[in-house]
């Protein structure tokens, strides 16, 4: 019998007794405690240490194999990696989850309690950062040589508290009591220069040499987080850089008598990796943020070059064969002039040779069309922090302008449009243009988004560089987002179609033929109900709200943003409430609206929307006239580990962005994979989800991109909807009263203002009626239990396309040209 063909689950590398012994050993020898004294935190750390033994063994073998095979590798540069918790995934990937659970049980400890001890690694804001985490999971699983590069933020995304309905931000301290996964690598410290000036010198044959005299030097200390692939063969690394003051520089200042200044430099250096900027899809324009970007890019490039030189010395001719760097949005775009600087100023390559290398190494992913998210840096700021880089950017642009002139001779408007430099009151450097020009491939993150990147964001670049712009639709790792977070459903699927779907998600297709099977429908919906019970318990504990598990669980989880339109959902909830108050017999299936969302601390309207949701929730949840038909639960501190509890319990997935605004979305994929039915607009990856599940198994509503543009062009006036639709008027007027905020009339008025006086930029009112009708259709559909179960099963069955393994396969084929590397034991 072919063992390979039948073995589907990762086979445990050690047994229960050995695992138990390892946990005890670490309690004693790593933590200095014992079985009687240990609290859950100590048990958690000891369990991590026990599995980390396996992880590090895998890491060592992987690094050795990659080195011996001199592999080409992808380097994923990202300012954000939203990893969440690692213990459960690492156990799963080694096939040790049940072994560990059993071992701990014998020691009198529940594994579920231990898992809850782990703080989330929240080094990201939302979708972009979580995508990076899913991608490195897939890369390791597919045995591809890869390294993630980012920033070792001391504080990740803020912890959200809700006080009297309003968001309060508290610092996140994920490492306060130590992180059992990370390994500090002082042997690979790098130095990064900042500020100062550039000296022009003349070398042999009149060659112009540029020397940057930095005003400040900081140290980058690498911390490695092992990334374990499914079945634990490849263990790649996520390398995160922490900033520290570099010793000798400060001593110079110190010796000159500037003790206070020396101290200040110290603080400054450490500030660089202090905190993640909490803005999602808004470019902050802050000096420290540019320094953060440059800091991690410079460290990472030097790290890559050190590794390359170890194998190839000073022969640069093979660099682009060995190294590909994926830029996760423009946040790491400063890497392009940094690599040019290293090649031209340091390695003394000619410009053309250096540029030839650069443009074979970089590839760029665009994640948004929103103008406020397209990074632009004042040229003056770059000049101050990175004087040499600004010169290089000008040189790149100068040569690029010549190319533009060749293609469109004498067309100055075209030059102004495509230039890296935006002229105006203040000269700005467009990082998107720099990224397109400096990369060999550019991709959007869903079919529709990539089409819009080509047709509306970069149409001229598409003409200039045919074939450079392409699509790679996003994906999610099914290991975390089904196998680990939804054990009930996973086991049911295992029984029905076998156990190899976590590696080959198209296998889920096999469930489709059972979608109308009554027995399977019952089993599937029983798991859903159990997951709803768990979430109901969470809602009770966290909010003291009782919800009925037979209600429809309607879930909207994502960053709070006007374009994502949480306020559209809110208006519909208010409309339902009004209908019930007007007609106590209003016929609807009970529904629980569950929200999770953080607002950027400086985003006033987003915070107002959170406040409004909570105030409306208070009123509805405590109004006996509602008779429990509606409950609203805003769960505070939405994060990866909370998503893992909410997603398995969802019946309905809210994906209601204004068409053309959500580049892809990935929560939409996670929810559908766990059997939630989508109510959504034709936006981002919703379009592809609809293609996969079919029109009968999704609720699509609202304006299309074309209709949005047409309506805008014809002069959209939200007042038309306000005056024509009495329910819209009533609901908006309601916001102005003190009904939801007793004694404080006007507390919710900013929402009404944005939707009327401010012109409703995201066309909430234009889509309201269509949304509300679609929700009525959802309600009707849910009442047919069998039909609903069939829809839910079809959703799970048809999500194969959205595994991040497929995204990575697309990148490998279309962009990276990588081969897997078998790990020798
Ligand atoms: N996205 Br740009 C973020 O989460 N943050 C950002 O700063 C930018 C984009 C998201 C997109 O909004 C979302 O549609 C997409 O699925 C995700 O990136 C991953 O591509």
mmCIF file of C-alpha atoms and ligand atoms in Angstrom, residues 80 125-129 131 279-282 329 331 366-368 373 445 474 563-564 661-666, ligand 1:
data_model
loop_
_atom_site.group_PDB
_atom_site.id
_atom_site.type_symbol
_atom_site.label_atom_id
_atom_site.label_comp_id
_atom_site.label_asym_id
_atom_site.label_seq_id
_atom_site.Cartn_x
_atom_site.Cartn_y
_atom_site.Cartn_z
ATOM 1 C CA UNK A 80 2.399 44.675 8.870
ATOM 2 C CA UNK A 125 -4.210 46.900 11.168
ATOM 3 C CA UNK A 126 -6.472 44.641 9.164
ATOM 4 C CA UNK A 127 -6.716 42.870 5.828
ATOM 5 C CA UNK A 128 -3.330 43.857 4.458
ATOM 6 C CA UNK A 129 -1.459 42.611 7.515
ATOM 7 C CA UNK A 131 -2.960 38.665 4.178
ATOM 8 C CA UNK A 279 -4.348 54.093 10.459
ATOM 9 C CA UNK A 280 -5.808 51.725 7.927
ATOM 10 C CA UNK A 281 -5.836 52.997 4.360
ATOM 11 C CA UNK A 282 -4.827 56.540 5.221
ATOM 12 C CA UNK A 329 1.702 47.914 -1.001
ATOM 13 C CA UNK A 331 4.935 50.957 2.452
ATOM 14 C CA UNK A 366 -1.464 47.381 -4.896
ATOM 15 C CA UNK A 367 -4.168 47.012 -2.222
ATOM 16 C CA UNK A 368 -6.372 50.022 -2.753
ATOM 17 C CA UNK A 373 -4.346 55.662 0.958
ATOM 18 C CA UNK A 445 -5.751 41.669 -5.287
ATOM 19 C CA UNK A 474 -6.276 37.122 -2.453
ATOM 20 C CA UNK A 563 -16.499 52.856 2.517
ATOM 21 C CA UNK A 564 -17.197 49.578 4.311
ATOM 22 C CA UNK A 661 -13.940 50.639 -3.064
ATOM 23 C CA UNK A 662 -13.039 47.332 -1.408
ATOM 24 C CA UNK A 663 -10.010 46.028 -3.276
ATOM 25 C CA UNK A 664 -10.715 42.421 -2.358
ATOM 26 C CA UNK A 665 -11.799 41.695 1.186
ATOM 27 C CA UNK A 666 -10.711 38.491 2.869
HETATM 28 N N1 LIG B 1 -6.027 47.021 2.879
HETATM 29 BR BR1 LIG B 1 -3.919 49.988 1.178
HETATM 30 C C1 LIG B 1 -5.730 47.165 4.218
HETATM 31 O O1 LIG B 1 -6.154 46.358 5.048
HETATM 32 N N2 LIG B 1 -4.955 48.199 4.628
HETATM 33 C C2 LIG B 1 -4.402 49.075 3.762
HETATM 34 O O2 LIG B 1 -3.690 50.001 4.166
HETATM 35 C C3 LIG B 1 -4.694 48.872 2.386
HETATM 36 C C4 LIG B 1 -5.509 47.881 1.971
HETATM 37 C C5 LIG B 1 -6.845 45.873 2.468
HETATM 38 C C6 LIG B 1 -7.971 46.138 1.489
HETATM 39 O O3 LIG B 1 -8.796 47.150 1.987
HETATM 40 C C7 LIG B 1 -8.769 44.865 1.343
HETATM 41 O O4 LIG B 1 -9.790 45.024 0.392
HETATM 42 C C8 LIG B 1 -7.862 43.720 0.922
HETATM 43 O O5 LIG B 1 -8.548 42.501 0.962
HETATM 44 C C9 LIG B 1 -6.655 43.627 1.840
HETATM 45 O O6 LIG B 1 -5.990 44.880 1.938
HETATM 46 C C10 LIG B 1 -5.646 42.612 1.380
HETATM 47 O O7 LIG B 1 -5.334 42.798 0.035
#
